[in-house]
């Protein structure tokens, strides 16, 4: 093939098929005339003036494949700088969400205000549940929220309002709409009876409730406000991130279960790492008893939105908005469960939960409640099966002993250390800590040097040359010098603590 033939071939390939001609609107007089004949001769689609707008609308609808307002059930609201799509949904209290109805969760949130104040001392106003759907999970200036979801318990039901971003050019309008909603949250969602003073005189600001919102949702939305040079309505509002108390309550147990099995959730397997991190879908199944059906996976949501921005076809977004509404309802239900537990209205289901609740109470400064939870988790034949959760019982005894020691109940602490030593298969490090604590008690409080020496020898054996071995050797040497120097006047005071660890002669 010579050069001329090659050039001709390349031109033929590059030419390809002619692109279909895009119709051009050429409004002319309705009664025809020279303009119509000239336009038709030029291949221009001719429409009458009164048909032009309808024709343009039909073309846009055909290109989009569907109309976003109808598909999403949204309304179009005019805001400063553009328009914003708003979707409102109300769910009746009889609707089930997992093992319980929405009205049950609403009743808990209405009655257990003390639990909310324990979790967040600065709590004020009505809890507003907040969740974003974004174009990515990396954060930064290139990631923005295309769906802002807000929810609250309304009477015995649940109400959601979602703000949807049609295109990047409408983001400023969306932010204005969110600001107006948050600032007027109490007045618009819970109006006062007629004749009362203005709502602003009564309504405290809402408490924003999120799930991982401290690290993701709120920083991201505040970044978008900053980029548009707008004041964020979330600055200064009380904020409760439920992820932190949820992890304190259920992380250990979920991690233990996740190491033994994999759970099938949301169309895919959830790994042990997901269970240990307390992902919302994991807690939905384990705590709320909710299994989502036909739910869109979280990793697929940005791709669906980008497909909509390219084609205008919103049919794939209905599942995204439903996913966000389920997140809001689950967040509300999970918050109610946490509040119910810290209020003492919901007992623990197993040793791990009782132990975790005790640690949460201790973190919150409720020491009496913490002691009750530790004691319940440490009972050998209590509400829980000892054969299935011996590790949890051992940990509960450990925390109970530390709790007694912090409150200077040294005799009770020593008794608890002894109970801990009696558990079979105790970890060497925990065994060393028990024996060393008993050695300290016998030496300094019970004044029984022989018992202290036996406990110290046991601690040295349990340390097996570890990092604590030099400390134990130092203690043992001091005890031997004390014993060699003779007992104090009056002899050795017998200890009420009977040494558990036998020492070979």
XYZ file of C-alpha atoms in Angstrom:
505
model
C 0.000 0.000 0.000
C 1.622 3.255 -1.142
C 1.470 6.590 0.680
C -1.539 7.894 -1.232
C -3.530 4.735 -0.567
C -2.612 4.868 3.126
C -3.708 8.490 3.394
C -6.997 7.686 1.716
C -7.541 4.778 4.079
C -6.851 6.905 7.177
C -9.257 9.574 5.949
C -11.896 6.928 5.438
C -11.421 5.610 8.976
C -11.433 9.049 10.526
C -14.508 10.054 8.611
C -16.626 7.215 9.944
C -20.371 7.486 9.983
C -21.851 10.942 9.891
C -23.214 12.055 13.269
C -26.981 12.451 13.428
C -27.963 16.022 12.871
C -29.114 17.790 16.009
C -32.451 19.466 15.426
C -32.239 23.230 15.294
C -35.170 25.250 16.496
C -36.212 27.847 13.922
C -39.303 29.716 15.076
C -41.205 31.213 12.156
C -44.626 32.627 11.599
C -47.394 30.127 12.158
C -48.947 30.802 8.758
C -45.773 29.850 6.858
C -44.172 32.176 4.334
C -40.750 32.459 2.737
C -38.986 31.823 6.074
C -40.526 28.370 6.438
C -39.615 27.350 2.885
C -36.008 28.507 3.372
C -35.671 26.696 6.725
C -37.117 23.448 5.401
C -34.840 23.602 2.355
C -31.849 23.935 4.740
C -32.885 20.832 6.755
C -33.855 22.806 9.854
C -36.639 21.475 12.080
C -39.328 24.121 11.995
C -41.708 24.767 14.860
C -44.293 27.418 15.458
C -43.621 29.937 18.277
C -46.240 28.415 20.568
C -44.693 24.956 20.096
C -41.083 25.935 20.747
C -41.094 25.621 24.572
C -42.951 22.310 24.535
C -40.609 20.908 21.919
C -37.535 21.934 23.923
C -38.972 20.324 27.066
C -39.671 17.088 25.222
C -36.134 16.994 23.848
C -34.660 17.514 27.317
C -36.848 14.790 28.804
C -35.881 12.360 26.037
C -32.178 13.021 26.614
C -32.498 12.553 30.370
C -34.504 9.365 30.188
C -36.644 10.387 33.145
C -37.617 13.455 35.114
C -35.828 13.812 38.418
C -38.753 15.432 40.222
C -41.101 12.564 39.461
C -38.523 9.838 40.064
C -37.431 11.159 43.455
C -40.806 12.527 44.548
C -39.151 15.894 45.148
C -40.195 19.512 45.127
C -38.145 22.315 43.595
C -37.429 25.189 45.958
C -35.934 28.503 44.939
C -32.999 29.580 47.080
C -30.386 32.293 46.875
C -28.201 31.544 43.891
C -30.287 28.733 42.409
C -32.788 25.997 43.014
C -32.669 22.978 45.292
C -34.561 19.686 45.265
C -36.191 18.770 48.592
C -37.649 15.355 49.428
C -39.849 14.927 52.526
C -40.953 11.564 53.903
C -42.892 10.650 57.043
C -42.887 7.159 58.530
C -45.709 6.129 60.846
C -44.870 4.896 64.322
C -46.354 1.465 63.579
C -43.637 0.843 60.998
C -41.186 -1.779 62.158
C -37.463 -1.105 62.072
C -35.738 -4.302 63.072
C -37.140 -5.980 66.181
C -39.081 -2.920 67.349
C -41.378 -0.244 66.015
C -40.434 3.342 65.387
C -42.881 4.404 68.102
C -40.819 2.440 70.665
C -37.664 4.321 69.750
C -39.541 7.618 69.739
C -40.877 6.902 73.241
C -37.384 6.175 74.538
C -35.991 9.415 73.133
C -38.878 11.372 74.639
C -38.600 9.790 78.100
C -34.861 9.271 78.590
C -33.550 12.820 78.508
C -31.140 11.921 81.329
C -29.404 9.402 79.100
C -28.801 12.014 76.412
C -27.415 14.433 78.979
C -25.029 11.732 80.215
C -23.718 11.107 76.720
C -23.519 14.806 75.910
C -23.649 17.257 78.829
C -24.172 20.175 76.415
C -27.266 18.590 74.864
C -30.035 21.048 74.030
C -33.144 21.064 71.927
C -34.477 18.227 69.823
C -32.008 15.652 68.404
C -31.581 16.150 64.652
C -30.096 13.097 62.947
C -27.733 14.055 60.158
C -26.141 12.028 57.359
C -24.492 12.818 54.014
C -24.100 10.988 50.726
C -20.980 12.256 48.996
C -19.009 11.934 45.780
C -16.265 10.040 47.602
C -14.874 9.025 50.976
C -11.471 10.677 50.759
C -12.609 14.124 51.873
C -10.813 17.257 50.790
C -11.884 20.078 48.499
C -12.715 17.741 45.609
C -15.352 15.800 47.553
C -18.774 17.321 48.026
C -22.148 16.221 49.356
C -24.842 15.704 46.731
C -27.414 14.561 49.307
C -27.905 16.056 52.767
C -30.257 14.003 54.941
C -31.891 15.196 58.170
C -34.313 13.292 60.369
C -36.113 13.527 63.689
C -38.701 11.699 65.750
C -42.047 13.382 65.153
C -44.536 12.281 67.794
C -44.388 8.497 67.616
C -43.139 8.465 64.016
C -40.053 9.550 62.114
C -39.682 12.339 59.561
C -36.875 12.848 57.052
C -35.963 15.782 54.847
C -33.362 15.399 52.123
C -31.681 18.093 50.054
C -30.525 16.855 46.653
C -27.932 18.534 44.443
C -29.039 18.503 40.786
C -25.668 19.755 39.608
C -22.518 21.322 40.950
C -23.753 24.780 39.990
C -26.620 24.485 42.490
C -24.433 23.723 45.519
C -24.719 27.252 46.900
C -28.506 27.016 46.749
C -28.391 23.667 48.568
C -26.233 25.125 51.340
C -28.637 28.043 51.740
C -31.543 25.587 52.032
C -29.737 23.516 54.666
C -28.903 26.652 56.659
C -32.531 27.794 56.652
C -33.681 24.351 57.772
C -31.154 23.989 60.618
C -31.635 27.515 61.929
C -35.417 27.150 61.934
C -35.421 23.493 62.992
C -37.302 23.861 66.269
C -39.786 26.417 64.969
C -40.595 24.705 61.670
C -40.708 21.093 62.827
C -42.306 21.588 66.258
C -44.419 24.748 66.116
C -45.674 26.259 69.344
C -49.405 26.654 69.986
C -51.068 29.804 68.721
C -50.721 32.800 71.001
C -47.387 31.748 72.477
C -44.333 33.982 72.211
C -42.124 33.624 69.126
C -40.438 30.225 68.826
C -37.004 31.805 69.016
C -37.774 32.768 72.617
C -38.369 29.117 73.561
C -36.514 26.877 71.154
C -32.937 25.948 71.992
C -30.749 24.958 69.040
C -30.990 21.324 67.959
C -28.484 18.689 68.974
C -26.835 17.260 65.870
C -26.561 13.463 66.042
C -24.317 11.675 63.539
C -22.531 8.384 63.011
C -18.846 9.092 62.391
C -19.857 12.684 61.766
C -17.057 14.066 63.908
C -14.471 12.744 61.456
C -16.368 12.915 58.170
C -19.824 14.465 57.778
C -19.471 17.726 59.674
C -15.909 18.565 58.534
C -16.936 17.924 54.926
C -20.087 20.043 54.971
C -18.286 22.856 56.803
C -15.576 22.775 54.124
C -18.238 23.303 51.462
C -19.623 26.288 53.381
C -16.119 27.691 53.658
C -15.489 27.334 49.931
C -18.666 29.296 49.189
C -17.784 31.891 51.860
C -20.944 31.102 53.780
C -21.378 30.779 57.536
C -21.957 27.197 58.599
C -25.120 26.647 60.687
C -23.414 23.761 62.510
C -20.752 25.847 64.216
C -21.375 25.869 67.961
C -24.246 23.357 67.868
C -24.084 20.453 70.354
C -22.907 17.358 68.508
C -23.225 13.724 69.552
C -21.318 11.197 67.450
C -22.975 7.869 68.315
C -20.041 5.928 66.842
C -17.981 6.444 70.018
C -20.445 5.087 72.629
C -21.402 2.340 70.155
C -17.797 1.211 69.921
C -17.430 1.299 73.683
C -20.511 -0.901 74.041
C -20.166 -3.431 71.228
C -16.744 -3.359 69.626
C -15.185 -6.133 71.731
C -18.071 -8.519 71.308
C -18.425 -7.876 67.571
C -14.689 -8.357 67.074
C -14.898 -11.666 68.932
C -17.817 -12.853 66.826
C -16.216 -11.548 63.645
C -13.118 -13.685 64.228
C -15.286 -16.814 64.159
C -17.690 -16.069 61.331
C -18.477 -13.752 58.457
C -21.881 -12.129 58.232
C -23.749 -11.659 54.970
C -25.039 -8.098 54.820
C -26.245 -5.729 52.105
C -25.521 -8.123 49.266
C -21.917 -8.869 50.324
C -19.787 -10.284 53.085
C -18.799 -8.083 55.982
C -15.283 -8.795 57.211
C -14.121 -9.086 60.793
C -12.559 -5.631 60.460
C -15.950 -4.161 59.519
C -17.530 -5.783 62.556
C -14.777 -4.556 64.857
C -15.136 -1.015 63.493
C -18.876 -1.119 64.313
C -20.108 -0.214 60.839
C -23.704 0.999 60.915
C -24.966 -1.920 58.801
C -23.328 -4.358 61.252
C -25.045 -2.781 64.258
C -28.326 -2.746 62.329
C -28.212 -6.522 62.142
C -26.730 -7.289 65.555
C -28.371 -4.652 67.774
C -31.528 -3.596 65.910
C -32.252 -6.887 64.161
C -32.631 -5.197 60.765
C -31.522 -6.864 57.536
C -31.742 -4.584 54.516
C -33.130 -6.024 51.312
C -32.188 -4.759 47.836
C -30.142 -1.960 49.359
C -27.569 -0.186 47.214
C -24.012 -0.763 48.527
C -22.282 2.325 49.836
C -19.363 2.034 47.411
C -21.779 2.189 44.457
C -23.498 5.437 45.482
C -20.975 7.934 43.998
C -21.017 6.064 40.682
C -24.807 6.313 40.501
C -24.698 10.049 41.086
C -22.015 10.585 38.452
C -24.091 8.550 35.998
C -26.995 10.910 36.701
C -24.852 14.021 36.125
C -23.683 12.599 32.778
C -27.029 11.428 31.438
C -29.675 13.219 33.483
C -31.313 9.844 34.158
C -32.367 9.840 37.821
C -33.846 6.358 37.917
C -30.773 4.977 39.716
C -31.018 7.588 42.473
C -34.247 6.419 44.090
C -32.373 3.591 45.823
C -29.684 6.058 46.952
C -32.229 8.292 48.684
C -33.864 5.252 50.283
C -30.436 4.122 51.515
C -29.944 7.524 53.125
C -33.393 7.420 54.765
C -32.652 3.982 56.205
C -29.359 5.310 57.554
C -31.212 8.134 59.298
C -33.813 5.822 60.821
C -31.133 3.361 61.958
C -29.156 6.221 63.473
C -32.240 7.335 65.386
C -33.014 3.792 66.544
C -29.419 3.078 67.571
C -29.248 6.352 69.498
C -32.421 5.329 71.339
C -30.874 1.967 72.282
C -27.692 3.621 73.606
C -29.734 6.172 75.558
C -31.934 3.392 76.910
C -28.924 1.438 78.156
C -27.165 4.341 79.871
C -30.493 5.322 81.462
C -30.767 1.879 83.033
C -33.947 1.034 81.107
C -32.441 -1.745 78.978
C -30.424 -4.550 80.617
C -27.302 -5.999 79.042
C -27.740 -9.112 76.908
C -24.463 -10.851 77.808
C -21.272 -10.494 79.793
C -19.499 -8.526 77.092
C -22.299 -5.985 76.922
C -22.519 -5.714 80.728
C -18.747 -5.263 80.951
C -18.734 -2.642 78.188
C -21.625 -0.789 79.799
C -19.692 -0.710 83.069
C -16.666 0.791 81.344
C -18.890 3.360 79.651
C -20.426 4.286 83.008
C -16.950 4.631 84.509
C -15.949 6.910 81.624
C -19.078 8.991 82.235
C -18.346 9.221 85.973
C -21.245 7.021 87.106
C -19.127 4.819 89.374
C -21.998 3.128 91.243
C -23.577 2.049 87.975
C -20.190 0.877 86.706
C -19.702 -1.310 89.785
C -23.129 -2.891 89.339
C -22.342 -3.772 85.715
C -18.917 -5.199 86.589
C -20.420 -7.279 89.403
C -23.164 -8.596 87.138
C -20.647 -9.540 84.432
C -18.355 -11.209 86.996
C -20.981 -13.464 88.614
C -20.048 -17.132 87.974
C -23.664 -18.328 87.837
C -25.644 -15.230 87.061
C -27.698 -14.198 84.093
C -25.067 -15.296 81.568
C -23.565 -18.628 80.575
C -20.125 -18.943 82.128
C -18.955 -21.610 79.684
C -19.404 -19.358 76.661
C -17.895 -16.125 77.904
C -15.232 -16.955 80.479
C -12.894 -14.366 78.942
C -15.502 -11.663 79.517
C -15.940 -12.764 83.142
C -12.179 -12.630 83.669
C -12.030 -9.131 82.234
C -14.999 -8.064 84.377
C -13.252 -9.327 87.527
C -10.120 -7.450 86.464
C -11.970 -4.156 86.059
C -13.917 -4.763 89.280
C -10.674 -5.269 91.205
C -9.229 -2.078 89.744
C -12.467 -0.265 90.597
C -12.283 -1.388 94.246
C -8.630 -0.393 94.469
C -9.283 3.094 93.054
C -11.977 3.571 95.690
C -9.542 2.301 98.374
C -11.529 -0.843 99.109
C -8.372 -2.900 99.414
C -9.866 -5.991 101.059
C -12.572 -6.263 98.387
C -9.962 -5.749 95.707
C -7.833 -8.581 97.117
C -10.841 -10.890 97.227
C -11.608 -10.065 93.601
C -7.992 -10.756 92.556
C -8.299 -14.161 94.233
C -11.489 -14.938 92.290
C -9.713 -13.981 89.104
C -6.838 -16.377 89.829
C -9.287 -19.269 90.133
C -10.345 -18.971 86.483
C -8.754 -21.693 84.371
C -6.697 -20.726 81.373
C -5.964 -17.226 82.605
C -3.547 -15.298 80.372
C 0.003 -15.193 81.819
C 0.128 -11.380 81.868
C -3.176 -11.131 83.717
C -2.076 -13.875 86.104
C 1.141 -11.949 86.833
C -0.842 -8.771 87.531
C -3.137 -10.634 89.954
C -0.274 -12.206 91.859
C 1.688 -8.962 92.046
C -1.401 -7.078 93.314
C -1.905 -9.728 95.996
C 1.780 -9.536 96.936
C 1.475 -5.783 97.424
C -1.672 -6.214 99.511
C -0.104 -8.926 101.701
C 3.090 -6.926 102.255
C 1.757 -3.432 102.894
C -1.772 -3.927 104.222
C -2.173 -7.459 105.570
C 1.441 -7.404 106.888
C 1.911 -11.054 105.990
C 5.426 -11.275 104.567
C 5.310 -15.040 104.004
C 2.159 -14.755 101.891
C 3.619 -11.784 100.052
C 6.733 -13.827 99.238
C 4.651 -16.708 97.864
C 2.615 -14.334 95.691
C 5.793 -12.638 94.441
C 7.335 -15.988 93.504
C 4.203 -16.818 91.572
C 4.339 -13.445 89.788
C 7.971 -14.061 88.870
C 7.069 -17.440 87.397
C 4.195 -15.909 85.411
C 6.367 -13.112 84.020
C 8.850 -15.624 82.511
C 11.547 -13.109 81.799
C 9.182 -10.464 80.453
C 9.486 -6.723 80.872
C 7.970 -6.873 84.375
C 10.421 -9.499 85.605
C 12.990 -6.992 87.004
C 10.285 -5.263 89.058
C 9.081 -8.573 90.481
C 12.665 -9.644 91.263
C 13.240 -6.361 93.073
C 10.080 -6.880 95.137
C 11.041 -10.447 95.933
C 14.518 -9.407 97.045
C 13.072 -6.779 99.360
C 10.707 -9.326 100.897
C 13.526 -11.789 101.458
C 15.576 -9.098 103.212
C 12.599 -8.211 105.406
C 12.035 -11.838 106.331
C 15.748 -12.368 107.013
C 15.810 -9.276 109.227
C 13.138 -10.708 111.496
C 9.432 -10.116 111.983
C 8.143 -6.909 113.581
C 7.285 -6.912 117.267
C 4.255 -9.042 117.942
C 4.993 -11.430 115.103
C 3.496 -11.613 111.631
C -0.114 -10.513 111.511
C -2.126 -13.265 109.799
C -3.679 -12.183 106.552
C -7.390 -12.571 105.835
C -6.338 -13.385 102.268
C -5.489 -17.056 101.827
C -2.667 -17.444 99.286
C -3.932 -19.215 96.231
C -0.635 -19.827 94.478
C 1.319 -22.760 96.034
C 5.102 -22.498 95.995
C 7.247 -25.604 95.814
C 9.809 -25.807 98.631
